[in-house]
CSV table of C-alpha atoms and ligand atoms in Angstrom, one decimal:
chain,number,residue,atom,x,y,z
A,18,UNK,CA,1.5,-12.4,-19.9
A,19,UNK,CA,-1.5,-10.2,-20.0
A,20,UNK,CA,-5.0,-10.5,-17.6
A,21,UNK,CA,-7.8,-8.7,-19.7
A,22,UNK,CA,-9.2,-5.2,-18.8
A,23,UNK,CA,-12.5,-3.6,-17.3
A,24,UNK,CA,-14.1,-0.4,-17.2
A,25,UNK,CA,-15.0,-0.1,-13.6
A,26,UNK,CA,-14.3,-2.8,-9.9
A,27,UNK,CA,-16.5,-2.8,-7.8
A,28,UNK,CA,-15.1,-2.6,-3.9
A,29,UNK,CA,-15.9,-6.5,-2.7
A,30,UNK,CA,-17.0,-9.2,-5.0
A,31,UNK,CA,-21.1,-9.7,-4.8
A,32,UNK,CA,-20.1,-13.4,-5.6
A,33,UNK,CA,-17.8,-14.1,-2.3
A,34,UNK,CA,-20.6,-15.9,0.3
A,35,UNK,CA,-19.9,-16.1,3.2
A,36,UNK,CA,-21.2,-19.1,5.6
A,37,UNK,CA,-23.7,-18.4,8.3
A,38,UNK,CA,-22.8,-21.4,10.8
A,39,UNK,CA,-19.5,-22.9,11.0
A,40,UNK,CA,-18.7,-26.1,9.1
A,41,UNK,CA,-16.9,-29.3,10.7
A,42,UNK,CA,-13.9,-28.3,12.2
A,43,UNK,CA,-11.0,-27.9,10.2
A,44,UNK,CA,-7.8,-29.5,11.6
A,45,UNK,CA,-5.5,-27.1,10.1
A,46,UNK,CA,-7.0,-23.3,9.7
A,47,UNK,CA,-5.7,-21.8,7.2
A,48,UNK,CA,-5.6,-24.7,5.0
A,49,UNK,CA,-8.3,-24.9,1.9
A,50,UNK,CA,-10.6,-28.3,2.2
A,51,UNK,CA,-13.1,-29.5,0.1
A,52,UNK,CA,-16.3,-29.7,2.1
A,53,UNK,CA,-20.2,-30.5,1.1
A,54,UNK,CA,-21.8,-28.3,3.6
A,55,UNK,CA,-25.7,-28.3,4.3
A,56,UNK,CA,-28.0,-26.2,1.7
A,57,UNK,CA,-25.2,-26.8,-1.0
A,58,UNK,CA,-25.5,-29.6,-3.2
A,59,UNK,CA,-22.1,-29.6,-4.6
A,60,UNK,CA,-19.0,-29.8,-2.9
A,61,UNK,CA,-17.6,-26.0,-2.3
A,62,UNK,CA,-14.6,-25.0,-1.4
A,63,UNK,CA,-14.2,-22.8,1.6
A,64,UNK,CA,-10.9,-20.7,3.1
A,65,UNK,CA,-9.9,-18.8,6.0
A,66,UNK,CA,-10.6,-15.2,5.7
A,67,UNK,CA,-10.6,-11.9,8.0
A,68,UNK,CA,-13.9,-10.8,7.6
A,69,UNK,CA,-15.4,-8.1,9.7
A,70,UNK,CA,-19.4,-7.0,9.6
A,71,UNK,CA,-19.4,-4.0,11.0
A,72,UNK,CA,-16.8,-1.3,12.0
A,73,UNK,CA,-14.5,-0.5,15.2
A,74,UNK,CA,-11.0,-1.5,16.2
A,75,UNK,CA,-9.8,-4.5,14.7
A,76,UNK,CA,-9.9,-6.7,17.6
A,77,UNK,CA,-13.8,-6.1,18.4
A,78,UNK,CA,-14.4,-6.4,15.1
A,79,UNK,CA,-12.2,-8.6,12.8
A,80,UNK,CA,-12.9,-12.2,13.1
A,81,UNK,CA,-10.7,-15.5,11.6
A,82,UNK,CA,-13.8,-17.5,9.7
A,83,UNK,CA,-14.3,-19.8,7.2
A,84,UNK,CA,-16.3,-18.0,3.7
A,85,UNK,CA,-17.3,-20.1,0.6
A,86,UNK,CA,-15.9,-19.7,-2.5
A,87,UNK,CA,-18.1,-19.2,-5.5
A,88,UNK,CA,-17.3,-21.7,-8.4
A,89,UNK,CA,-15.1,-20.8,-11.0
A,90,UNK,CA,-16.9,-18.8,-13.9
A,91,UNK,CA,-16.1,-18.5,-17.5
A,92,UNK,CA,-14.3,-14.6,-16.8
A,93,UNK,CA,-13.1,-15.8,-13.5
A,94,UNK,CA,-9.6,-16.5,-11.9
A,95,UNK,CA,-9.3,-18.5,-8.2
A,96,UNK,CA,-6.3,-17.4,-7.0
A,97,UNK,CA,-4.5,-18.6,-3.8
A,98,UNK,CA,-2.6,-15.6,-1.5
A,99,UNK,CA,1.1,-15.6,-0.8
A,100,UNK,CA,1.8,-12.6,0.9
A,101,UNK,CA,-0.8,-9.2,1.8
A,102,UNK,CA,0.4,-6.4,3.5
A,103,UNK,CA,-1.4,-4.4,6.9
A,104,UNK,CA,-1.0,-0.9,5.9
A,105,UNK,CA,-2.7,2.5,7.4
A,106,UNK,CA,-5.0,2.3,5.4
A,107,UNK,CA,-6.3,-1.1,5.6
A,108,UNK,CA,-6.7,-0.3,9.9
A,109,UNK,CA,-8.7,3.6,8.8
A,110,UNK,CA,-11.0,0.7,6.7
A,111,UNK,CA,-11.4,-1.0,9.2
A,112,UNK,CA,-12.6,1.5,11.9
A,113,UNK,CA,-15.1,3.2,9.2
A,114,UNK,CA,-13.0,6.3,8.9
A,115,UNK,CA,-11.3,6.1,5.0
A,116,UNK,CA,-12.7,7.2,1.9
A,117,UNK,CA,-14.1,3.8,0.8
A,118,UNK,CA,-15.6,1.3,2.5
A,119,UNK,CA,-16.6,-2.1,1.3
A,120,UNK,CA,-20.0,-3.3,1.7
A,121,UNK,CA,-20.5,-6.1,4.8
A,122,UNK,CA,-19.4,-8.9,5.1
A,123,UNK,CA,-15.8,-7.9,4.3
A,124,UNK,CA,-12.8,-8.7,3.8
A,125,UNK,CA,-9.6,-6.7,5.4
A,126,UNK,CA,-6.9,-6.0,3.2
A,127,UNK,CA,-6.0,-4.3,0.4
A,128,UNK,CA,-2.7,-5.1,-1.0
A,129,UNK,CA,-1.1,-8.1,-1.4
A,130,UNK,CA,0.4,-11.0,-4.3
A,131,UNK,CA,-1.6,-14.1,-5.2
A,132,UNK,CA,-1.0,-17.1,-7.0
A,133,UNK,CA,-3.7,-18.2,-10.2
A,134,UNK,CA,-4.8,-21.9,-9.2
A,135,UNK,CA,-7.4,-21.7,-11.6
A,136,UNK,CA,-8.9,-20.0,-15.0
A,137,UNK,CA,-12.3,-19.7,-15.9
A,138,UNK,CA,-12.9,-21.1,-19.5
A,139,UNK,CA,-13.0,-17.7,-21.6
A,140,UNK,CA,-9.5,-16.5,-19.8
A,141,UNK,CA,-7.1,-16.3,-22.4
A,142,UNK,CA,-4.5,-14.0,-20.8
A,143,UNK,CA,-3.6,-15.6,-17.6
A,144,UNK,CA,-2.6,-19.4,-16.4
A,145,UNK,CA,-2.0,-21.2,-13.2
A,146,UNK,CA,0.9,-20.4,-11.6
A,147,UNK,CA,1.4,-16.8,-12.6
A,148,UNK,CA,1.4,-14.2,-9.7
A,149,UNK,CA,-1.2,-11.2,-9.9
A,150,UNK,CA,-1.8,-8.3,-7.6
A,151,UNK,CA,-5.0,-6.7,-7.4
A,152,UNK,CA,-5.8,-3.6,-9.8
A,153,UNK,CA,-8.6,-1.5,-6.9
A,154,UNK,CA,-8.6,-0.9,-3.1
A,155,UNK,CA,-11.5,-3.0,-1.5
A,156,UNK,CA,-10.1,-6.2,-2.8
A,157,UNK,CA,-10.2,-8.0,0.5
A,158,UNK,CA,-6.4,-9.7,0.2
A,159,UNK,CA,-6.5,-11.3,4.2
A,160,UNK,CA,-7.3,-14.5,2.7
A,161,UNK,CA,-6.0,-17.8,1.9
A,162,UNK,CA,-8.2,-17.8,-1.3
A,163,UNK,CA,-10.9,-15.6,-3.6
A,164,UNK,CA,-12.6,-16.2,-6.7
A,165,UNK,CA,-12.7,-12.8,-8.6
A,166,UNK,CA,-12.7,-11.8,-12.3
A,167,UNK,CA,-10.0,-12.5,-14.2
A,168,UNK,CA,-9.8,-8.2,-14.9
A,169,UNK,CA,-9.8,-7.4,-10.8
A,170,UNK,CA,-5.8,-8.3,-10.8
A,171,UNK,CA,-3.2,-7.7,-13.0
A,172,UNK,CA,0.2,-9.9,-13.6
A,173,UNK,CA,3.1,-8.9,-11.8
A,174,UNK,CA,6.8,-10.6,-12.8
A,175,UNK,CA,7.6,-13.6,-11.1
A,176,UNK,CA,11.4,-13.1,-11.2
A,177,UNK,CA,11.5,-10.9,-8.6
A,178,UNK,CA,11.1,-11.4,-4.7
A,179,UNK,CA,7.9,-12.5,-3.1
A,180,UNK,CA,7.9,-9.7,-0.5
A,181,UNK,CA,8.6,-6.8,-3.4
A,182,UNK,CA,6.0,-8.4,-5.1
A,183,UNK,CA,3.4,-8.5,-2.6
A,184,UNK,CA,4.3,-5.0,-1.7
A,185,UNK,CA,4.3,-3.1,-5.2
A,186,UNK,CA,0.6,-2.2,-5.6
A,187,UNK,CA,0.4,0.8,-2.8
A,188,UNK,CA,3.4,2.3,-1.8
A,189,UNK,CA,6.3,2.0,-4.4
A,190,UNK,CA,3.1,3.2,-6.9
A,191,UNK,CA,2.1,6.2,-5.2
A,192,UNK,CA,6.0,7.5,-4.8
A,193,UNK,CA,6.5,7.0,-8.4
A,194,UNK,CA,3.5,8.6,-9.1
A,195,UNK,CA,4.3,12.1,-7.1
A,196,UNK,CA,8.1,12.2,-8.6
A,197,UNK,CA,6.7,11.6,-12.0
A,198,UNK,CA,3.6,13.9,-11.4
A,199,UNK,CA,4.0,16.5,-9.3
A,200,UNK,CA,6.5,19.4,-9.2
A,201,UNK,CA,8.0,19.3,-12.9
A,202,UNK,CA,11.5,17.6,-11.4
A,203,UNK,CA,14.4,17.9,-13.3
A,204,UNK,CA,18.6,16.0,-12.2
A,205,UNK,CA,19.3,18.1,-9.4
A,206,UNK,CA,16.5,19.2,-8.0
A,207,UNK,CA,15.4,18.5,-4.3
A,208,UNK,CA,12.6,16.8,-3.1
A,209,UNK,CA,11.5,17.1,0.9
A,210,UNK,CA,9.4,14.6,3.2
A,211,UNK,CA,8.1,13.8,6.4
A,212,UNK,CA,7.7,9.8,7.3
A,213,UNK,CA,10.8,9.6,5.3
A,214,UNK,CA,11.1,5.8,6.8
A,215,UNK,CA,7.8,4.7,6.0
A,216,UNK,CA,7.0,2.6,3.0
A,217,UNK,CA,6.4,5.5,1.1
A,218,UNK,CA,9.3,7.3,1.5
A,219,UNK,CA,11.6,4.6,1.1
A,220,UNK,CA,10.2,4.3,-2.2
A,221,UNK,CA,10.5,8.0,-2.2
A,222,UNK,CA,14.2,7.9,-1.6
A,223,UNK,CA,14.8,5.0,-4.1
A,224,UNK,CA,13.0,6.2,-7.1
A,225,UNK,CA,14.4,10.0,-6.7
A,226,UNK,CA,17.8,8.9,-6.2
A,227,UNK,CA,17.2,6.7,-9.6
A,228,UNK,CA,15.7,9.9,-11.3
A,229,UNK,CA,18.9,12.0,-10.3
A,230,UNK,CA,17.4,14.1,-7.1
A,231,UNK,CA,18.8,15.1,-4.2
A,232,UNK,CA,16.1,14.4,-1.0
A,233,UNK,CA,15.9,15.3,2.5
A,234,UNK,CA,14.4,12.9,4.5
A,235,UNK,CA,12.5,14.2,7.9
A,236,UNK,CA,11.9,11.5,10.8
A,237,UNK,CA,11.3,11.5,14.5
A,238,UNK,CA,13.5,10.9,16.9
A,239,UNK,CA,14.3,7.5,18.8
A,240,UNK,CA,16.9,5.4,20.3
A,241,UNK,CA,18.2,3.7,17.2
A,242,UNK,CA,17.9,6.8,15.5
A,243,UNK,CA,21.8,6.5,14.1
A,244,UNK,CA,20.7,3.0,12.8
A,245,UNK,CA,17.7,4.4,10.6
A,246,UNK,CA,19.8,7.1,9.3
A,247,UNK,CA,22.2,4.9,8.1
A,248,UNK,CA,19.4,2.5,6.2
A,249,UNK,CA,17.8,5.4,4.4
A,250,UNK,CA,21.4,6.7,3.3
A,251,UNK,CA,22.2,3.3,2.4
A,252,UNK,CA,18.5,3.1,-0.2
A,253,UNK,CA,20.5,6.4,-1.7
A,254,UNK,CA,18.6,9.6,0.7
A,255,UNK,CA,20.6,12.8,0.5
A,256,UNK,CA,20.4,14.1,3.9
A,257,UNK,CA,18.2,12.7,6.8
A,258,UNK,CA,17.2,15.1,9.7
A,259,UNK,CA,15.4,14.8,12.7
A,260,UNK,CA,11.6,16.7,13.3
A,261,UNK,CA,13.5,18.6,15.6
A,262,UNK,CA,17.0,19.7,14.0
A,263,UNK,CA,15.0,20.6,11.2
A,264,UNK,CA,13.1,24.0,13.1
A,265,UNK,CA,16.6,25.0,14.2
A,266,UNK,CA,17.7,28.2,13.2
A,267,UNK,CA,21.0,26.7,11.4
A,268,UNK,CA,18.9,24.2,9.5
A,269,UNK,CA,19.0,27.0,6.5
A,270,UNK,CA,23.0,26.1,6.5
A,271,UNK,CA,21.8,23.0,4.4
A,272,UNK,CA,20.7,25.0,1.3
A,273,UNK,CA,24.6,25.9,0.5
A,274,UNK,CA,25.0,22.4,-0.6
A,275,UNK,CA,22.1,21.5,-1.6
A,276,UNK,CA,19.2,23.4,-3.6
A,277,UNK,CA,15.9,24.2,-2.0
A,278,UNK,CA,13.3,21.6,-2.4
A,279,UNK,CA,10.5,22.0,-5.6
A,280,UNK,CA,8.8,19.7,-3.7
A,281,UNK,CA,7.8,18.3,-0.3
A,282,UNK,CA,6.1,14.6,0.4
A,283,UNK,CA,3.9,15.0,3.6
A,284,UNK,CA,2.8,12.1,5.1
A,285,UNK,CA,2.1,13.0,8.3
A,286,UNK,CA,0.5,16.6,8.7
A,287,UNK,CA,0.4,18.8,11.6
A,288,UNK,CA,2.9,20.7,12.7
A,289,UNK,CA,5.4,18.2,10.4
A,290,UNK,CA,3.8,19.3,7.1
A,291,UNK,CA,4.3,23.1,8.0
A,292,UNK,CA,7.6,22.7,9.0
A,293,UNK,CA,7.9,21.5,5.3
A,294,UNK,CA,6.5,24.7,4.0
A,295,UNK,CA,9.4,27.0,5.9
A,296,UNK,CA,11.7,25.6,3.4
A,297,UNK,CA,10.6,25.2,-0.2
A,298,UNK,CA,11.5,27.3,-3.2
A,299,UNK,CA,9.2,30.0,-4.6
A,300,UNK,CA,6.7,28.6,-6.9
A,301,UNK,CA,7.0,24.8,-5.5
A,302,UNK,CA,4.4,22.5,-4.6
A,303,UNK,CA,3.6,20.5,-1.5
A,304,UNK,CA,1.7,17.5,-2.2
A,305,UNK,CA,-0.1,15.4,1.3
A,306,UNK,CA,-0.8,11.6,0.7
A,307,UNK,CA,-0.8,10.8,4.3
A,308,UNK,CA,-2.2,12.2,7.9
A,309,UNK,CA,-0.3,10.2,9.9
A,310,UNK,CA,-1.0,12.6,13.2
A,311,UNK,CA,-4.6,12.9,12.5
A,312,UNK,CA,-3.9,16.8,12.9
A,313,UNK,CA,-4.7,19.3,9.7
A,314,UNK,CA,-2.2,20.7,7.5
A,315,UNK,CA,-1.6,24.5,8.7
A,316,UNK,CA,-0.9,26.4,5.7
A,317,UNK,CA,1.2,29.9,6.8
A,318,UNK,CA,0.3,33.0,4.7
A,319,UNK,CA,3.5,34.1,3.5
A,320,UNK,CA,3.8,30.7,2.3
A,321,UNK,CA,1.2,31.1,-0.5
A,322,UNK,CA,1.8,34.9,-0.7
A,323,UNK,CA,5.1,35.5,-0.5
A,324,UNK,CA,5.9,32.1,-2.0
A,325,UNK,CA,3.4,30.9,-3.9
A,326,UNK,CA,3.1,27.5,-3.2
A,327,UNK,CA,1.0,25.1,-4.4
A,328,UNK,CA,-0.6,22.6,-1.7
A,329,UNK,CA,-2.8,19.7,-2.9
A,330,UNK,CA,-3.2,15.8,-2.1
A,331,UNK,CA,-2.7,12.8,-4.2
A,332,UNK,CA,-4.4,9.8,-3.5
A,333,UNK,CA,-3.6,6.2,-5.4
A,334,UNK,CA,-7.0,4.7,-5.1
A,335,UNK,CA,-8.1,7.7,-7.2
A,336,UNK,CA,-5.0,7.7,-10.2
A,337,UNK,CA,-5.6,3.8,-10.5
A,338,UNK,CA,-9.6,4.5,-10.9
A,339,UNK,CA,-9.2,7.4,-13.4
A,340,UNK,CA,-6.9,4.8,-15.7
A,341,UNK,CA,-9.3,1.8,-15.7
A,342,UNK,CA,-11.0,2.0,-18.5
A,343,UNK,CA,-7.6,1.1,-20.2
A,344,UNK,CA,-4.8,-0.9,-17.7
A,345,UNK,CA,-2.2,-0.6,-19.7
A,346,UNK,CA,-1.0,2.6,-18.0
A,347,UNK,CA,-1.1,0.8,-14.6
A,348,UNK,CA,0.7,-2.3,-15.9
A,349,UNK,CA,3.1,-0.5,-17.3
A,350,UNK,CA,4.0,1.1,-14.4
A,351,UNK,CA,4.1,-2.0,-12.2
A,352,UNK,CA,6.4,-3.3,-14.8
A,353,UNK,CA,9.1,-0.3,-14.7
A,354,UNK,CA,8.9,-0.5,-10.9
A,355,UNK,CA,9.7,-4.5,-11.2
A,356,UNK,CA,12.4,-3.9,-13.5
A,357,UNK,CA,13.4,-1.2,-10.8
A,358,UNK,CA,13.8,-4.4,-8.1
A,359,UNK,CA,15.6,-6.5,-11.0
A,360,UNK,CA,18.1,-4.0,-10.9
A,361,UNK,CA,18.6,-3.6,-7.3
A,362,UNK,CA,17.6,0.0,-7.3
A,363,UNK,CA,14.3,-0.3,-5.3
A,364,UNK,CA,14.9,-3.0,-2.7
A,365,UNK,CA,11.9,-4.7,-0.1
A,366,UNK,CA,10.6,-2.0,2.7
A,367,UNK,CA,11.9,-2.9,5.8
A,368,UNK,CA,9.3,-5.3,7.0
A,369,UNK,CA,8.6,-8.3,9.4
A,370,UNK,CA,6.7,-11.4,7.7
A,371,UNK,CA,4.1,-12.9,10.2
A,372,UNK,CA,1.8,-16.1,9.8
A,373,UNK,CA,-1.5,-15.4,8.5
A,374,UNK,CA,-3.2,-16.7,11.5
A,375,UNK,CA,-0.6,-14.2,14.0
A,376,UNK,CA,-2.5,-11.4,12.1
A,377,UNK,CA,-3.4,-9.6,15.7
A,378,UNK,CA,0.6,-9.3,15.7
A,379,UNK,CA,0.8,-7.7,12.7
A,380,UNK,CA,-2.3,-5.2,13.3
A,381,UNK,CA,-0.8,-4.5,16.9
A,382,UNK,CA,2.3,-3.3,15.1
A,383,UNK,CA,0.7,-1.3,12.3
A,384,UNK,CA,-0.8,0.8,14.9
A,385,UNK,CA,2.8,1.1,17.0
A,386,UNK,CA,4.8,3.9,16.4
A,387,UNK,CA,8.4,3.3,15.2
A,388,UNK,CA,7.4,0.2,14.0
A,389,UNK,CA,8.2,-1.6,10.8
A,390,UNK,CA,5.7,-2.9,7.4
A,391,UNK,CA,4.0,-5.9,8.5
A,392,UNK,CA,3.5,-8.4,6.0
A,393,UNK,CA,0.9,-11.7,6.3
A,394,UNK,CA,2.4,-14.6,5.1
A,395,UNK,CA,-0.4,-16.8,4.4
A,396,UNK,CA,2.2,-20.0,3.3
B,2,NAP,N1,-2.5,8.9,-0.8
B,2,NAP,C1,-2.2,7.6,-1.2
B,2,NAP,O1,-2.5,7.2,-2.3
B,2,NAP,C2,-1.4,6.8,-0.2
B,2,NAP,C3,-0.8,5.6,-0.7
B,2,NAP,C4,0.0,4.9,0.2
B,2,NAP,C5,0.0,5.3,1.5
B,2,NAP,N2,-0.6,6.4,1.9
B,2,NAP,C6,-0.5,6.9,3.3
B,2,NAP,O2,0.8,7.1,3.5
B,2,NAP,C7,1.1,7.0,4.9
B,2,NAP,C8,2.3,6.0,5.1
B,2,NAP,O3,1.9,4.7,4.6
B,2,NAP,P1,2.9,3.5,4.7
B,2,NAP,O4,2.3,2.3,4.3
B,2,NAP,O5,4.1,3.9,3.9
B,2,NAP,O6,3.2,3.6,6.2
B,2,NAP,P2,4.2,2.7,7.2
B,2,NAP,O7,5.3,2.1,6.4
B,2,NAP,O8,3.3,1.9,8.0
B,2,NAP,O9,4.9,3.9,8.0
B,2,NAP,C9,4.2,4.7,8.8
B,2,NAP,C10,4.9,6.0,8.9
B,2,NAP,O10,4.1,7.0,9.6
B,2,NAP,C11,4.9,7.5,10.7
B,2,NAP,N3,4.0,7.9,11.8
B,2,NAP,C12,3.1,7.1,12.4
B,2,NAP,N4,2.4,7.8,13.3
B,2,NAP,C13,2.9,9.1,13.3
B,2,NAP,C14,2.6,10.2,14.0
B,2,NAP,N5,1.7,10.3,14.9
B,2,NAP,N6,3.3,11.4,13.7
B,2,NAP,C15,4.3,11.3,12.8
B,2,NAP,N7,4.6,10.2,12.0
B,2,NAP,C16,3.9,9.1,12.3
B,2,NAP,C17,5.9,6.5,11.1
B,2,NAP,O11,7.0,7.0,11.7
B,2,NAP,P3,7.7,6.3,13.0
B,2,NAP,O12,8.6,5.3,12.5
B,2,NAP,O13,8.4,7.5,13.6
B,2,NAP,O14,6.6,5.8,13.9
B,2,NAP,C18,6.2,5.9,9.7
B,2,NAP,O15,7.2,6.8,9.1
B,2,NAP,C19,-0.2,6.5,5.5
B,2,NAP,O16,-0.9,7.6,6.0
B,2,NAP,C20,-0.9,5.9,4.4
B,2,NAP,O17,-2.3,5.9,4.5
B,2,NAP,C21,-1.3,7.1,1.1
């Protein structure tokens, strides 16, 4: 099955209204009912959405409401959500402080799998029933149902879980684009990274392992810290260390079994991202896709010097937008990751499902540290 391309998405659909006064109540809310509401003449359907006007923390500023879906055009798909993620991102969207910001009213969300109820008339490449995920950030996924053009999502394979779905888009993407991308990775070679048990670095650790690399995986410390170690030896990690055992002297004991890395992951920043640097080869790069600890990334000297590493950033939003003109790049690699899950070699993140209308639960959590991926169920 193939969905159609487009050049360009733009953050939030123009054509998503949004009502101004609440209709009748609704006896179950996050159900879809038809409704005539005054100033329409025609029966439109509404559906429960997150939508927040302005920004701040989530719970000033994120609000359960009913919004109007447009009718169904010729180019258009209504789709119904399953699943949609809370990651980082979505909360740094939310308090005005990420790199793009969709126009008010919004949506929250940016990830997640829906379900096509309904194809506009000149849709050729998509029917009801199969599952799409959206192609840009801004989509607004915290919601039981949109209206968007039929090129805003692309098909993902049915025959694989509902959760792995719903959670392909972001993470899984961005760690198979930095093994593929960065660092010129051959069998054998070593990959470092802080956040190693985030939903990045899981995919991290799966996709490496699958590509024939060694990693070492860096995490904080907790109480069930024996517990996480074994889950990210069990996705296939090499070695996983603690923040702390990793700026001990005898750390450097390491690198007689395994080689030093070309290439270190840094999610977090700070302090964490330069302890990275200390132990790369000559002539590796050091890529940052996340600032977890809201601190800079100190760059030593000697490490550029003396070691001539190269440190730059990768951002997802960014890939996806420079292939848009033609999906087929993106859709292929949605695919390989699929076929990835088929063959049990990149399983679901660690996550806890919650009911669409809990989503305070899952935004709490999100925000928590050593938590786990919070997914919104919205069935
Ligand atoms: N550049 C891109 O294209 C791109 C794409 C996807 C994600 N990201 C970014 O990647 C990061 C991870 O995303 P995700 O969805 O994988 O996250 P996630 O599953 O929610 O995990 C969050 C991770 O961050 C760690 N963490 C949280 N606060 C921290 C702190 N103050 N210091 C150190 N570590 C901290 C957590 O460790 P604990 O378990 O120890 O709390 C956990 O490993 C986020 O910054 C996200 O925005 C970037």
């Amino acid at each position: 099955m193939k969905l159609r391309t487009c050049p360009r998405l733009q953050p939030l659909k123009e054509s998503i209204r949004f009502l101004t006064r609440k209709p009748a109540q609704f006896s179950d809310g996050s159900r879809i009912c038809k409704r005539t509401f005054a100033g329409h003449t025609t029966a439109q359907q509404a559906c429960d959405a997150l939508v927040y006007n302005r920004h701040g923390h989530y719970d000033d500023v994120l609000q359960l409401e009913k919004v109007l879906l447009p009718p169904v055009g010729d180019e258009d798909l209504r789709i119904k959500m399953l699943a949609a993620p809370v990651n980082p991102a979505d909360i740094n969207m939310l308090q005005g402080t990420y790199a793009i910001l969709p126009p008010f009213p919004a949506v929250g969300g940016n990830e997640g799998l829906g379900e096509v109820l309904e194809v506009g008339s000149k849709v050729c490449d998509a029917k009801p029933g199969d599952w799409v995920i959206p192609v840009d950030a801004g989509f607004g996924t915290w919601r039981m149902e949109v209206v968007c053009k039929a090129t805003d999502v692309i098909p993902v394979a049915k025959d694989i879980p509902l959760l792995s779905a719903a959670t392909l888009g972001v993470n899984p993407c961005t760690a198979y684009r930095m093994l593929k991308d960065f660092g010129n990775l051959k069998p054998g070679d070593t990959v470092i990274q802080n956040g190693a048990n985030s939903a990045v670095g899981q995919a991290v650790i799966q996709i490496a392992a699958g590509m024939g690399l060694s990693t070492i995986n860096i995490i904080r410390d907790r109480p069930n810290l024996k517990e996480l170690k074994d889950k990210l030896k069990s996705l296939g990690a090499s070695l996983v260390i603690t923040e702390e055992a990793l700026q001990k002297p005898e750390v450097t004991n390491l690198f007689k079994d395994i080689r030093r890395p070309k290439l270190a992951l840094n999610c977090v920043g700070g302090h964490s991202a330069g302890n990275l640097l200390a132990h790369m080869e000559y002539g590796s790069t050091m890529v940052t896709y996340g600032g977890m600890a809201k601190k800079p990334v100190p760059v030593p000297a000697k490490a550029l010097i003396f070691k001539d590493i190269n440190v730059c950033g990768f951002w997802m939003t960014q890939w996806k937008r420079n292939n848009m003109h033609d999906l087929s790049e993106i859709k292929a690699m949605v695919a390989e990751l699929a076929e990835m899950v088929r063959r049990g070699q990149l399983s679901v993140p660690t996550c806890t499902q919650v009911p669409f209308p809990d989503y305070k639960v899952a935004l709490d959590a999100t925000t928590r540290a050593y938590s786990s991926k919070h997914v919104l169920m919205m069935e």
